[in-house]
PDB file of C-alpha atoms in Angstrom:
ATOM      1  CA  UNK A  18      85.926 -51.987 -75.975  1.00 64.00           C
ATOM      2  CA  UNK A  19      87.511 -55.063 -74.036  1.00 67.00           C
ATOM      3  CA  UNK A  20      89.636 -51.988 -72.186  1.00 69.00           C
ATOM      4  CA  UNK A  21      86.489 -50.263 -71.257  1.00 71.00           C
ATOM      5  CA  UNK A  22      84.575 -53.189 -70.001  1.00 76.00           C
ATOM      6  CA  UNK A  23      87.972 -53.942 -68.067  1.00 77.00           C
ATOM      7  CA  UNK A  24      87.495 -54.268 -64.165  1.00 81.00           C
ATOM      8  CA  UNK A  25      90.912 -55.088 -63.546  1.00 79.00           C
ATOM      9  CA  UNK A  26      91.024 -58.215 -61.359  1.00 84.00           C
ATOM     10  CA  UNK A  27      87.464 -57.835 -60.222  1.00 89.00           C
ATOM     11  CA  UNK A  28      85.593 -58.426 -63.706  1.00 89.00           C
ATOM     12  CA  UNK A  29      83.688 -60.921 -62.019  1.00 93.00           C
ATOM     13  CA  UNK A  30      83.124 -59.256 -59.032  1.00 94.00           C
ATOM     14  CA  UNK A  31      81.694 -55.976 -60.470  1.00 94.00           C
ATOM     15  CA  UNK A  32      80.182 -57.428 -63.920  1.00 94.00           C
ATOM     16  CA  UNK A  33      78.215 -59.762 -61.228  1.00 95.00           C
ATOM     17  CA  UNK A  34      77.129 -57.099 -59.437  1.00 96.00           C
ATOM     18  CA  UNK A  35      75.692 -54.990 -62.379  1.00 96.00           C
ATOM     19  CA  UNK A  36      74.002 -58.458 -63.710  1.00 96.00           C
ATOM     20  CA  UNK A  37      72.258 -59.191 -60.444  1.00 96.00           C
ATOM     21  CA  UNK A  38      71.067 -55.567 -60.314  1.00 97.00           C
ATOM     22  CA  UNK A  39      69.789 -56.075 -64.002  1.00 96.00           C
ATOM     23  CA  UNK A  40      68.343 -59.475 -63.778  1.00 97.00           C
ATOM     24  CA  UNK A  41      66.546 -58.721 -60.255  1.00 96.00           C
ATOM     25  CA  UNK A  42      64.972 -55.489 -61.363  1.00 96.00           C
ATOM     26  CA  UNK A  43      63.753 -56.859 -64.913  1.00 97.00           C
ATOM     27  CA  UNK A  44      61.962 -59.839 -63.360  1.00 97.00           C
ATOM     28  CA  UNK A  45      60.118 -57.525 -60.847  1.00 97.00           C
ATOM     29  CA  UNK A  46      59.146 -54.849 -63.617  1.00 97.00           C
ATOM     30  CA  UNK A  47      58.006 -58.017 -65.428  1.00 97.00           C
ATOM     31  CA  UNK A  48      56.364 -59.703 -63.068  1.00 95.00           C
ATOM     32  CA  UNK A  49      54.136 -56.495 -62.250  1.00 95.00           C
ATOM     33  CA  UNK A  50      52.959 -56.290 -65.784  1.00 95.00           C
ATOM     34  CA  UNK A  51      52.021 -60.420 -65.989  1.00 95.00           C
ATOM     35  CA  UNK A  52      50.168 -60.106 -62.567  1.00 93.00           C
ATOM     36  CA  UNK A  53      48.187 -56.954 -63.966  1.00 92.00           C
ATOM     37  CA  UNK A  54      47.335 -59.116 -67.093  1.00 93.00           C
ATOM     38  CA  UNK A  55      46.383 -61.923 -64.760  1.00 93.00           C
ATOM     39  CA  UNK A  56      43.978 -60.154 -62.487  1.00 91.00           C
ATOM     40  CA  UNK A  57      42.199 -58.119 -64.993  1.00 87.00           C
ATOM     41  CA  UNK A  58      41.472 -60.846 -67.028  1.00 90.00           C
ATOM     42  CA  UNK A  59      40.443 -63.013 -64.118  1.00 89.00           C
ATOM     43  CA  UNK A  60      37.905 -59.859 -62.769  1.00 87.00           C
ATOM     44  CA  UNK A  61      36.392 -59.585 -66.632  1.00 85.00           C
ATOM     45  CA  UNK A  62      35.845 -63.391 -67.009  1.00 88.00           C
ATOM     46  CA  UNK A  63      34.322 -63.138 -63.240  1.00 84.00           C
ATOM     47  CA  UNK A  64      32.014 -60.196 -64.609  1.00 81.00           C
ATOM     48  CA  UNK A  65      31.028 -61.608 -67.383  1.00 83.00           C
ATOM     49  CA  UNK A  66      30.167 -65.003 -65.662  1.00 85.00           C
ATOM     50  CA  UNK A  67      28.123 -62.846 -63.109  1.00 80.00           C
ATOM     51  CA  UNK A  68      26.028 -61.194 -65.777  1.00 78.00           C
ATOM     52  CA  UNK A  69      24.935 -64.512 -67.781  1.00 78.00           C
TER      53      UNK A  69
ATOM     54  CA  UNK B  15      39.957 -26.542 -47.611  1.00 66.00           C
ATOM     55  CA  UNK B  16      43.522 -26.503 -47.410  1.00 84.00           C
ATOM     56  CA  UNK B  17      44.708 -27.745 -50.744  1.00 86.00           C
ATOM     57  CA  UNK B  18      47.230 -30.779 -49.256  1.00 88.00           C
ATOM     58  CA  UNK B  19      44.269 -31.971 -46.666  1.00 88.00           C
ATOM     59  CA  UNK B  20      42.004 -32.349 -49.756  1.00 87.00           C
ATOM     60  CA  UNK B  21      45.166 -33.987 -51.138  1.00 86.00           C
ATOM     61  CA  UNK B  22      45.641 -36.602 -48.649  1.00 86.00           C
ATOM     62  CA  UNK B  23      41.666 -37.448 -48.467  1.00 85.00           C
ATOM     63  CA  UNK B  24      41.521 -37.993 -52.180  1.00 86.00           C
ATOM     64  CA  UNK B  25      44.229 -39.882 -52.176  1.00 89.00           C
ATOM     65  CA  UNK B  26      42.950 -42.135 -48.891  1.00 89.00           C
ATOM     66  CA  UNK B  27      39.774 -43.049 -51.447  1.00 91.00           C
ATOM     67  CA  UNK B  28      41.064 -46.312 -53.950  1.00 93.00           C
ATOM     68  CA  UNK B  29      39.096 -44.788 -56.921  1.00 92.00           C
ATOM     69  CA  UNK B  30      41.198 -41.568 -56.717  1.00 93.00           C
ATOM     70  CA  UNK B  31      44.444 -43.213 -55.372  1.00 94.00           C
ATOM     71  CA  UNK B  32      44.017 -45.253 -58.861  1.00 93.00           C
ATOM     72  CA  UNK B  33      43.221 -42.987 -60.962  1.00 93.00           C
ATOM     73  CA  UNK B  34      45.835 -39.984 -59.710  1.00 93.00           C
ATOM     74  CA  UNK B  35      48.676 -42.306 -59.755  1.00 94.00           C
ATOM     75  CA  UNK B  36      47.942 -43.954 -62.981  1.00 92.00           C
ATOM     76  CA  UNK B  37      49.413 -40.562 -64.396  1.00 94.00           C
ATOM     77  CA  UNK B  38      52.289 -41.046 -62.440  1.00 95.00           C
ATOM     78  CA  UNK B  39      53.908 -44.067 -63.752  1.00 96.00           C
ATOM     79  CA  UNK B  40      55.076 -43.311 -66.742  1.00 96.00           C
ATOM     80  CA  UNK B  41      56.887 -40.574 -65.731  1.00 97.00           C
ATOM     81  CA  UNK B  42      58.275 -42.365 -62.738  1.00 97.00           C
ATOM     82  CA  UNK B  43      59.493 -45.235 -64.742  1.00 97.00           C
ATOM     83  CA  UNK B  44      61.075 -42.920 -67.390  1.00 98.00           C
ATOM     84  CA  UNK B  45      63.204 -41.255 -64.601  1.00 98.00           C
ATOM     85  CA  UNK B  46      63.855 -44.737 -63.222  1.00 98.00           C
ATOM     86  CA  UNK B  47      65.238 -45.774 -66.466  1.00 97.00           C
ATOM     87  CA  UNK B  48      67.212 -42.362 -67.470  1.00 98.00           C
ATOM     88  CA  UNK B  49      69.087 -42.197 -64.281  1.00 98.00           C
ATOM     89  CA  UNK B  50      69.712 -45.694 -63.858  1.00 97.00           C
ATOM     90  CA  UNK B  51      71.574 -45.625 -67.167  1.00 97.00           C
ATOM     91  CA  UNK B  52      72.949 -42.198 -66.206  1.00 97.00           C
ATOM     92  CA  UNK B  53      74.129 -43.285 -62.702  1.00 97.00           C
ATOM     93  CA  UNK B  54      76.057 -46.731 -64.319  1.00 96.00           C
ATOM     94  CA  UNK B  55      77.823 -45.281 -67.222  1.00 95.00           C
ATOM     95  CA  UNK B  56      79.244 -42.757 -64.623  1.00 95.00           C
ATOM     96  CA  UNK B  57      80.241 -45.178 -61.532  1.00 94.00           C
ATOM     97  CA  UNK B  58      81.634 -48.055 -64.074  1.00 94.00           C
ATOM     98  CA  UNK B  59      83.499 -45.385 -66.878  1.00 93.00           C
ATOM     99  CA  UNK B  60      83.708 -42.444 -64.998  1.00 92.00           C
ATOM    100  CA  UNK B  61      84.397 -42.260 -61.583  1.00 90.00           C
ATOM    101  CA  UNK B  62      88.103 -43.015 -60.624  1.00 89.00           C
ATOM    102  CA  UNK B  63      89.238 -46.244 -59.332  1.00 86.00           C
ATOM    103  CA  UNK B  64      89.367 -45.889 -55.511  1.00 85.00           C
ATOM    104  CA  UNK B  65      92.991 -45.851 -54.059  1.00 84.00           C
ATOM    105  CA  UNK B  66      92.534 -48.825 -51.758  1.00 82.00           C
ATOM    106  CA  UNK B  67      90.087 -51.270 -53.578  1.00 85.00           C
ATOM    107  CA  UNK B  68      90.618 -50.691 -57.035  1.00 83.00           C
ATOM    108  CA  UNK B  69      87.492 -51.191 -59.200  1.00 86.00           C
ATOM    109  CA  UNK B  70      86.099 -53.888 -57.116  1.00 88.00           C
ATOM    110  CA  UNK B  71      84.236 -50.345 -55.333  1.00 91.00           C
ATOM    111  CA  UNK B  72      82.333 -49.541 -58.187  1.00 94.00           C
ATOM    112  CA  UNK B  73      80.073 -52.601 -56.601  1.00 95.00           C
ATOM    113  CA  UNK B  74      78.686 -49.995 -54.493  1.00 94.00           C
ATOM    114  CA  UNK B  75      77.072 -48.306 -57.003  1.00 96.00           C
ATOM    115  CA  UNK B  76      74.480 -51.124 -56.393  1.00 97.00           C
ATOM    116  CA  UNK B  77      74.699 -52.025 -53.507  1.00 96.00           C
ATOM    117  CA  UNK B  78      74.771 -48.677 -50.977  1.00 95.00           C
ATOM    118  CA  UNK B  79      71.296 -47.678 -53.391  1.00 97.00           C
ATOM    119  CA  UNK B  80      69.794 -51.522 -52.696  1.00 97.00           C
ATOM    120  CA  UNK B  81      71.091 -51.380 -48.752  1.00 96.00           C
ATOM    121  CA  UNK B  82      69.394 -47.767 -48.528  1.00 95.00           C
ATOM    122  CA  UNK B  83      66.438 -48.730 -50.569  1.00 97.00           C
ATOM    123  CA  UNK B  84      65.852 -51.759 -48.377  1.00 97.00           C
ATOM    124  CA  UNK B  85      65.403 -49.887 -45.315  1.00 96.00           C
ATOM    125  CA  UNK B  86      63.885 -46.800 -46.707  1.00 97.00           C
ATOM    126  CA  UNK B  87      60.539 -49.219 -47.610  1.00 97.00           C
ATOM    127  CA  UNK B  88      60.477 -51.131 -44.555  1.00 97.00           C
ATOM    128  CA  UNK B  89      60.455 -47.738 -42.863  1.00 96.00           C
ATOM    129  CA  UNK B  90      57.584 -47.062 -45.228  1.00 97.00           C
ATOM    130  CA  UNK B  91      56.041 -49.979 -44.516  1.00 97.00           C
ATOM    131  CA  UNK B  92      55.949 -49.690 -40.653  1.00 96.00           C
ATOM    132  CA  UNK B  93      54.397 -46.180 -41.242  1.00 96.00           C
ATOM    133  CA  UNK B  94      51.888 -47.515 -43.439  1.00 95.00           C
ATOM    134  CA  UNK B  95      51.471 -50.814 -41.273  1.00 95.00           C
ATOM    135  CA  UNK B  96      50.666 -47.825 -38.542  1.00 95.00           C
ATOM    136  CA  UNK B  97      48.417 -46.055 -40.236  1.00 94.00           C
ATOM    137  CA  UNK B  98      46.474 -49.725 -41.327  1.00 92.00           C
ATOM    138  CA  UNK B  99      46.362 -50.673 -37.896  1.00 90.00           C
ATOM    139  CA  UNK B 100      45.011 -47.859 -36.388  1.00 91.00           C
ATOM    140  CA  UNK B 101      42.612 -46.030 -38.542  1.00 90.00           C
ATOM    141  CA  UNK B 102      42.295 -49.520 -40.962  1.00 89.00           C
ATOM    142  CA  UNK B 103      42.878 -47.207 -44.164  1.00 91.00           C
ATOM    143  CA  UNK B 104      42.803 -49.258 -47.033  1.00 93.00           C
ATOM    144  CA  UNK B 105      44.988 -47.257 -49.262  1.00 95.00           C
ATOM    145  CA  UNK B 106      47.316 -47.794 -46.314  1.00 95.00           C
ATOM    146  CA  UNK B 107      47.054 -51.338 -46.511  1.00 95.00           C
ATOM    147  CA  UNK B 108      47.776 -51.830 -50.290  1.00 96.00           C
ATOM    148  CA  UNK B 109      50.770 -49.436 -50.095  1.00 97.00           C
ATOM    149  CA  UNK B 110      52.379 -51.567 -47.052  1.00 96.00           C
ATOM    150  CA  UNK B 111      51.566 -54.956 -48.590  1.00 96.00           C
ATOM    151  CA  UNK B 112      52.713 -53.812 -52.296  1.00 97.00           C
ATOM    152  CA  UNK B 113      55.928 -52.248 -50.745  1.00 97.00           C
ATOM    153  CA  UNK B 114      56.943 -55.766 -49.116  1.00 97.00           C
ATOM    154  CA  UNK B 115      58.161 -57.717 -52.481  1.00 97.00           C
ATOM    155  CA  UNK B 116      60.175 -54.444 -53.513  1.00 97.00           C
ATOM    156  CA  UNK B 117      61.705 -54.381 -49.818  1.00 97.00           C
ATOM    157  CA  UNK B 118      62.464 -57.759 -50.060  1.00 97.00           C
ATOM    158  CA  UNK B 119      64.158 -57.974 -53.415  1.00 97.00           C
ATOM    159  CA  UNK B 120      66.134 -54.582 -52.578  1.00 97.00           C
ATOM    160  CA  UNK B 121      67.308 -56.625 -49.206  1.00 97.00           C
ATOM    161  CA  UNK B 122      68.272 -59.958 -51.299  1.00 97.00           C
ATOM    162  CA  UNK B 123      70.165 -57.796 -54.353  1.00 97.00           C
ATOM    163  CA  UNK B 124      72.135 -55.638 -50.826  1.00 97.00           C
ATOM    164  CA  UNK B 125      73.169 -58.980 -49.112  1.00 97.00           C
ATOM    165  CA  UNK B 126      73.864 -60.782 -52.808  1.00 97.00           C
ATOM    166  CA  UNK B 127      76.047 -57.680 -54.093  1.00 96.00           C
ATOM    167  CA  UNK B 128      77.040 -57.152 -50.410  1.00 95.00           C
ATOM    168  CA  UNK B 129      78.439 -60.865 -50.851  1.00 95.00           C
ATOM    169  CA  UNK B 130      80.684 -60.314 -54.220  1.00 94.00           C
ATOM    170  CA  UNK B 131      82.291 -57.391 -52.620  1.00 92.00           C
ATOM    171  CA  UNK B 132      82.983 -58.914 -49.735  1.00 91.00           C
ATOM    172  CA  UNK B 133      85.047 -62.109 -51.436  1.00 91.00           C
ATOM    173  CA  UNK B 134      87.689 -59.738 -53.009  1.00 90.00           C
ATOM    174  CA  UNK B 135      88.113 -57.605 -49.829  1.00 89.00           C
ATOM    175  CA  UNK B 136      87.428 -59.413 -46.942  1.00 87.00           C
ATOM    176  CA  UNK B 137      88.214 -63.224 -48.358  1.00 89.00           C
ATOM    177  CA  UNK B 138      84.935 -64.328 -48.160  1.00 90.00           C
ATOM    178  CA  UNK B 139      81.490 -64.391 -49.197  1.00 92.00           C
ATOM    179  CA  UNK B 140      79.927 -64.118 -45.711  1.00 90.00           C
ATOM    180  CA  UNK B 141      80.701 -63.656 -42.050  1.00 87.00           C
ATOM    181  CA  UNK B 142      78.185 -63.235 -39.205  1.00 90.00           C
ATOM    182  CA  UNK B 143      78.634 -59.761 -38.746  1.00 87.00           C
ATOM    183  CA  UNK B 144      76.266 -57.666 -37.263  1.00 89.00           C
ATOM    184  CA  UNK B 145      75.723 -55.545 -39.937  1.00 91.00           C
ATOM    185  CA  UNK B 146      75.125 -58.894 -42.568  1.00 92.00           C
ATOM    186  CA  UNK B 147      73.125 -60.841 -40.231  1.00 93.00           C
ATOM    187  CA  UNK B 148      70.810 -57.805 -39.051  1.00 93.00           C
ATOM    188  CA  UNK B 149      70.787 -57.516 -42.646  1.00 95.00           C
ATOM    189  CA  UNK B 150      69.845 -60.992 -43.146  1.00 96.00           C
ATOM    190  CA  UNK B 151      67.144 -60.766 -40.477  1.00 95.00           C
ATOM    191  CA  UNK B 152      65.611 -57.624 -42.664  1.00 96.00           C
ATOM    192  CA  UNK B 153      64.989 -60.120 -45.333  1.00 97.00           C
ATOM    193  CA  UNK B 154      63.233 -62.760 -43.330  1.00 97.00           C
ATOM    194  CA  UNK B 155      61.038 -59.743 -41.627  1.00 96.00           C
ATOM    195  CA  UNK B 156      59.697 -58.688 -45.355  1.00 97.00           C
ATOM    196  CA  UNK B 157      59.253 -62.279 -45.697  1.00 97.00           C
ATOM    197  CA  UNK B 158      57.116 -62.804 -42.251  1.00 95.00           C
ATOM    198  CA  UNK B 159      55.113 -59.855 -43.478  1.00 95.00           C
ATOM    199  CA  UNK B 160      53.995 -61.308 -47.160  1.00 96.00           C
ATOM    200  CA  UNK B 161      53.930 -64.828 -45.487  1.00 96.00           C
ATOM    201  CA  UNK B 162      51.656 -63.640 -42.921  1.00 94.00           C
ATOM    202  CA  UNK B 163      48.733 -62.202 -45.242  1.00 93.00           C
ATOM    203  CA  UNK B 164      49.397 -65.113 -47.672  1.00 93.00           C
ATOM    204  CA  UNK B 165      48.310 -67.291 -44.652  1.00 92.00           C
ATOM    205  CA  UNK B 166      45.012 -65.184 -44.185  1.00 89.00           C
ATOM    206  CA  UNK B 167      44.440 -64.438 -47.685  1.00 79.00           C
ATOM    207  CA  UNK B 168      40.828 -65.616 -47.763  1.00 83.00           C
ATOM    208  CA  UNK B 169      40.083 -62.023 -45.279  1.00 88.00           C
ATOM    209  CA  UNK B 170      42.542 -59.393 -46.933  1.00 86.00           C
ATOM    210  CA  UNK B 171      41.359 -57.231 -44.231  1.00 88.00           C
ATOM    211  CA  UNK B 172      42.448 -59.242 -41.546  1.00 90.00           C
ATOM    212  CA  UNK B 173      45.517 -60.289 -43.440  1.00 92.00           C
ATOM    213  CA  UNK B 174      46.831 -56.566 -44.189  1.00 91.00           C
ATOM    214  CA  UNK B 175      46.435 -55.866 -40.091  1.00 92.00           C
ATOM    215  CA  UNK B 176      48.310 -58.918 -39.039  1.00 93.00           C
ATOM    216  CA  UNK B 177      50.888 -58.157 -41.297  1.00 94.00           C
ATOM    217  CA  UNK B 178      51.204 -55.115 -40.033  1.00 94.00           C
ATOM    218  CA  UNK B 179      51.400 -55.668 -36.879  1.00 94.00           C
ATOM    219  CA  UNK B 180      54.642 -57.771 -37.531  1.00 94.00           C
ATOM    220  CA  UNK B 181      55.936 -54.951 -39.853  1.00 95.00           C
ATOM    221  CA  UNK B 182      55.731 -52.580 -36.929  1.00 95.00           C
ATOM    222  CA  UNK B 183      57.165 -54.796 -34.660  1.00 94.00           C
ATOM    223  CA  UNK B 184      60.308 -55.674 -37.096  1.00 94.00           C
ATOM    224  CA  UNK B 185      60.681 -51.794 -37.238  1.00 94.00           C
ATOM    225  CA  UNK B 186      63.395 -51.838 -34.044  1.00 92.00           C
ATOM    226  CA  UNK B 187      65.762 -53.494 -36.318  1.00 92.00           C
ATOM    227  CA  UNK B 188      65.970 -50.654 -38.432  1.00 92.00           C
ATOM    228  CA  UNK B 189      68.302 -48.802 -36.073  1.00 92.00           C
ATOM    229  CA  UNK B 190      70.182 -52.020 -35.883  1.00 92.00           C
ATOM    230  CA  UNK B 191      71.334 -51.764 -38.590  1.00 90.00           C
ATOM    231  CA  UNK B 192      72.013 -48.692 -39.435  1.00 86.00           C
ATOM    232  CA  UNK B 193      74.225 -48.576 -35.876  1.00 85.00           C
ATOM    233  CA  UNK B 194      75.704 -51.911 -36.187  1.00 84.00           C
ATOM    234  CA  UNK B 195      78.886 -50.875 -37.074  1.00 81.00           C
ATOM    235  CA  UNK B 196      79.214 -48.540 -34.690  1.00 81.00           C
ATOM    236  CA  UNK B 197      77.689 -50.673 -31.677  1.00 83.00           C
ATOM    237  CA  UNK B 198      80.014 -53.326 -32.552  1.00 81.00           C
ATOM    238  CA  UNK B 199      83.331 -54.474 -33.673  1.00 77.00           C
ATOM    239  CA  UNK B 200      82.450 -55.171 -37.396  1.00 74.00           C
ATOM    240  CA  UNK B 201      84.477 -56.112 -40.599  1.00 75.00           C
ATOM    241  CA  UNK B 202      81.652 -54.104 -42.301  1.00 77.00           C
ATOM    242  CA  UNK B 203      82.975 -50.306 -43.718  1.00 74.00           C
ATOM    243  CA  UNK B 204      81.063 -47.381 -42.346  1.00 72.00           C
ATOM    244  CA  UNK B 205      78.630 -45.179 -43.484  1.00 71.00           C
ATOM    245  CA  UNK B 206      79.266 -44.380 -46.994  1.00 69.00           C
ATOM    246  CA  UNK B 207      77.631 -40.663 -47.089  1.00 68.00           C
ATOM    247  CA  UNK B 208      77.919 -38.661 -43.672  1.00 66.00           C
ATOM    248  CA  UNK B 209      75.440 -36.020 -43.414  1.00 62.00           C
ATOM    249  CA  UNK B 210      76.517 -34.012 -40.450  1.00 61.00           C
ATOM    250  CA  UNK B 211      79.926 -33.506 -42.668  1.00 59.00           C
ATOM    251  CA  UNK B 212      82.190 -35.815 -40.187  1.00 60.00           C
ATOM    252  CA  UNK B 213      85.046 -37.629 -41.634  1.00 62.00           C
ATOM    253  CA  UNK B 214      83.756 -40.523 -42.797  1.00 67.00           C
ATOM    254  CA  UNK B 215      82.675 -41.239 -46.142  1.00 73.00           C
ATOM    255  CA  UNK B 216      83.468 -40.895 -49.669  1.00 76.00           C
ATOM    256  CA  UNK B 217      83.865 -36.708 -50.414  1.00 76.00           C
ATOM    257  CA  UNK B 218      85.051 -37.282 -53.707  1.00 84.00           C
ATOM    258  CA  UNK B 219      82.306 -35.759 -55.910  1.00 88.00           C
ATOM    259  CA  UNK B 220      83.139 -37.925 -59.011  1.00 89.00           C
ATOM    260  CA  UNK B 221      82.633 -41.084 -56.868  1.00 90.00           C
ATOM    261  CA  UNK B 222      79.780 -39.377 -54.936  1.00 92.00           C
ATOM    262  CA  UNK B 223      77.596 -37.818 -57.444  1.00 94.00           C
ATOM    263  CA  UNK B 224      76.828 -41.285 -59.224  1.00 95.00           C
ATOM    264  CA  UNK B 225      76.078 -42.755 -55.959  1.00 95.00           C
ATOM    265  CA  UNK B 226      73.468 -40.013 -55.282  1.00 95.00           C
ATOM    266  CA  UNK B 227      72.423 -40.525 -58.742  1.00 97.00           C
ATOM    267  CA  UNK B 228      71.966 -44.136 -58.735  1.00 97.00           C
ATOM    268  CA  UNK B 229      69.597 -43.182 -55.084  1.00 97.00           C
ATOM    269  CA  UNK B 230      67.320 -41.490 -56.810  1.00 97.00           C
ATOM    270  CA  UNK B 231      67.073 -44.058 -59.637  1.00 97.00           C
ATOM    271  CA  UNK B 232      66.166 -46.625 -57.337  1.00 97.00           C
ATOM    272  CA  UNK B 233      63.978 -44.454 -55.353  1.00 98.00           C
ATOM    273  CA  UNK B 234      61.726 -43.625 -59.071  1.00 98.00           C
ATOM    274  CA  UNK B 235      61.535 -47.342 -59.550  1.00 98.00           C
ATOM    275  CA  UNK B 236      60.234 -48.112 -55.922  1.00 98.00           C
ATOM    276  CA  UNK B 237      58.027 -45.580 -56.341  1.00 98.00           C
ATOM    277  CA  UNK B 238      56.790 -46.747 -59.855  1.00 98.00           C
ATOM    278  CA  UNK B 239      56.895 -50.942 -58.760  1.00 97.00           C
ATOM    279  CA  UNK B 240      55.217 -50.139 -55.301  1.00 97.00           C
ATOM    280  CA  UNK B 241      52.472 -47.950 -57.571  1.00 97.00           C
ATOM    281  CA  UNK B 242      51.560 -50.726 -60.376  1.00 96.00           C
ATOM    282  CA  UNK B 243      51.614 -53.052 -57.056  1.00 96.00           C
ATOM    283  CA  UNK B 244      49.296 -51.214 -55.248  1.00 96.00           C
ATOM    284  CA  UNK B 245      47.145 -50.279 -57.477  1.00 95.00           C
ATOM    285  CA  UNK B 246      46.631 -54.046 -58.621  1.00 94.00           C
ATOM    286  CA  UNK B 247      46.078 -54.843 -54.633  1.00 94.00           C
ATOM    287  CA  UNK B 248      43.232 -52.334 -54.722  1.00 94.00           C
ATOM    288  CA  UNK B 249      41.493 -53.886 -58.336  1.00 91.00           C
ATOM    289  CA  UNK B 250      41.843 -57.736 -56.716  1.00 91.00           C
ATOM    290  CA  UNK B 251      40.169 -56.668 -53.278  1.00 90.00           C
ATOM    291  CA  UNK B 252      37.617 -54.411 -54.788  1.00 89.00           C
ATOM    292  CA  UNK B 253      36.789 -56.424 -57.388  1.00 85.00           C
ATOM    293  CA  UNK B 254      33.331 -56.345 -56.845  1.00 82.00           C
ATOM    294  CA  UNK B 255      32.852 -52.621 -56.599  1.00 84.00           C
ATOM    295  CA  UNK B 256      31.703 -50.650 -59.782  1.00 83.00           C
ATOM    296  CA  UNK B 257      34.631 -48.539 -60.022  1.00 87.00           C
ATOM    297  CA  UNK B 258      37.218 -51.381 -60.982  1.00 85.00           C
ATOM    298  CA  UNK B 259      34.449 -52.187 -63.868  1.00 81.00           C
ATOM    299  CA  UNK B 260      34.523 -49.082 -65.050  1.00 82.00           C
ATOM    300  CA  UNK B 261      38.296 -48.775 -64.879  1.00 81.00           C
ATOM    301  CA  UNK B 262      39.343 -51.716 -66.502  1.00 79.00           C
ATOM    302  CA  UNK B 263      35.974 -51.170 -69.706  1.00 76.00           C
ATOM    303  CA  UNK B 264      37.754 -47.701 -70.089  1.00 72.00           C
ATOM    304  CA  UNK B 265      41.706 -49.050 -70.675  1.00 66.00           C
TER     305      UNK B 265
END
């Protein structure tokens, strides 16, 4: 496993890399799904609000 | 009517636009997912270790996708800022606007990962090269653009056409930097794909084909981010219409 996860002198460099892509893309896809949450509660709450 | 005309109205109307693309996601976000995974096992396991840099060029199995993402959406942006500006098409507006945050992140992750490749090659983490700072300037254009409708949020009208103004002006850098290295003495490689078959670039196919793969991975999730973005600009600034009602009483 450690020999296929080796990146020679560059583990850092590379594993870094990969992270960053990782990290970055998961807090985007989850930010997305919290702001959806967010605003469609927010426009129900307003609805209902209007209609009492 | 011709079939893509009726196409391109429909999808010009928010209710439609949200409701056709709400199909779309899934599917987009499945490819996203598949290739990524596809794309990385290949580059990091795969692919042979370049005869020059070692390993450390497997980087750019991130970052070329990132750097070509980042100005493949301002370019979409300036066309949509176009389109906003001149013929004030909402759908327009919420694809420019929900485009900017994936632009921006797809600039940061380039000039980050542009960074760690650069230490073990070049020696260091940054140089004022005109490919890195034109770069650089990229990010602070996607950031003019959000910070510019932030600052007029109150009219989102007003705020999309601003910002697009400023994302059609910021479109001149785009051949900046895609010419930098050629225009000027650089420390920056060239172009890693050459299209009118010159000698540049990698022709490997084993290095090359998870490049292309990871492209079209990043491309899905644009197109799936930039979708669930949109589509959630379009339910805040027509809140008050019946059709968001309706939409969110039927999920």
């Amino acid at each position: 496993m450690m020999t296929l996860l080796d990146m020679g002198k560059y583990n850092f460099f590379v594993w870094g890399s990969m992270a960053l892509f990782g990290v970055m893309l998961a807090v985007d896809f989850i930010s997305i799904h919290r702001q959806r949450k967010q605003l469609s509660r927010q426009i129900k709450s307003r609805q209902r609000r209007q209609q009492s | 009517m011709n079939k893509i005309v009726k196409f391109y109205h429909e999808m010009g109307s928010p209710p439609s636009f949200y409701r056709i693309t709400g199909y779309w996601l899934k599917p987009f976000f499945v490819l996203a997912l598949a290739l990524t995974v596809y794309g990385l096992i290949d580059g990091l396991f795969f692919a042979p270790p370049d005869y020059q840099q070692g390993d450390s060029y497997r980087i750019m199995f991130v970052h070329v996708p990132a750097a070509w993402m980042s100005l493949f959406i301002y370019a979409i942006i300036g066309v949509c800022g176009l389109i906003a500006f001149v013929w004030r098409m909402k759908v327009a507006e919420a694809v420019m606007m929900a485009s900017a945050p994936i632009g921006a992140l797809f600039t940061a992750l380039t000039l980050l990962t542009g960074m760690l490749w650069g230490k073990p090659m070049w020696g260091t983490y940054w140089d004022w090269d005109a490919r890195m700072t034109s770069e650089l300037i990229l990010l602070f254009l996607y950031i003019g653009v959000m910070g510019i409708y932030s600052a007029y949020d109150d009219d989102p009208r007003k705020a999309a056409r601003l910002a697009a103004l400023v994302a059609i002006i910021g479109l001149i850098n785009l051949p900046i930097i895609r010419y930098s290295v050629e225009w000027w003495t650089s420390i920056h490689q060239g172009a890693s794909i050459s299209l009118m078959g010159g000698n540049s670039g990698i022709k490997d196919w084993s290095m090359l084909r998870p490049l292309l793969v990871m492209a079209l991975a990043t491309k899905f999730y644009y197109l799936y981010s930039m979708l669930h973005r949109a589509r959630n600009y379009l339910l805040r600034t027509e809140q008050n219409k019946s059709w968001v009602m309706r939409q969110l009483t039927e999920q």
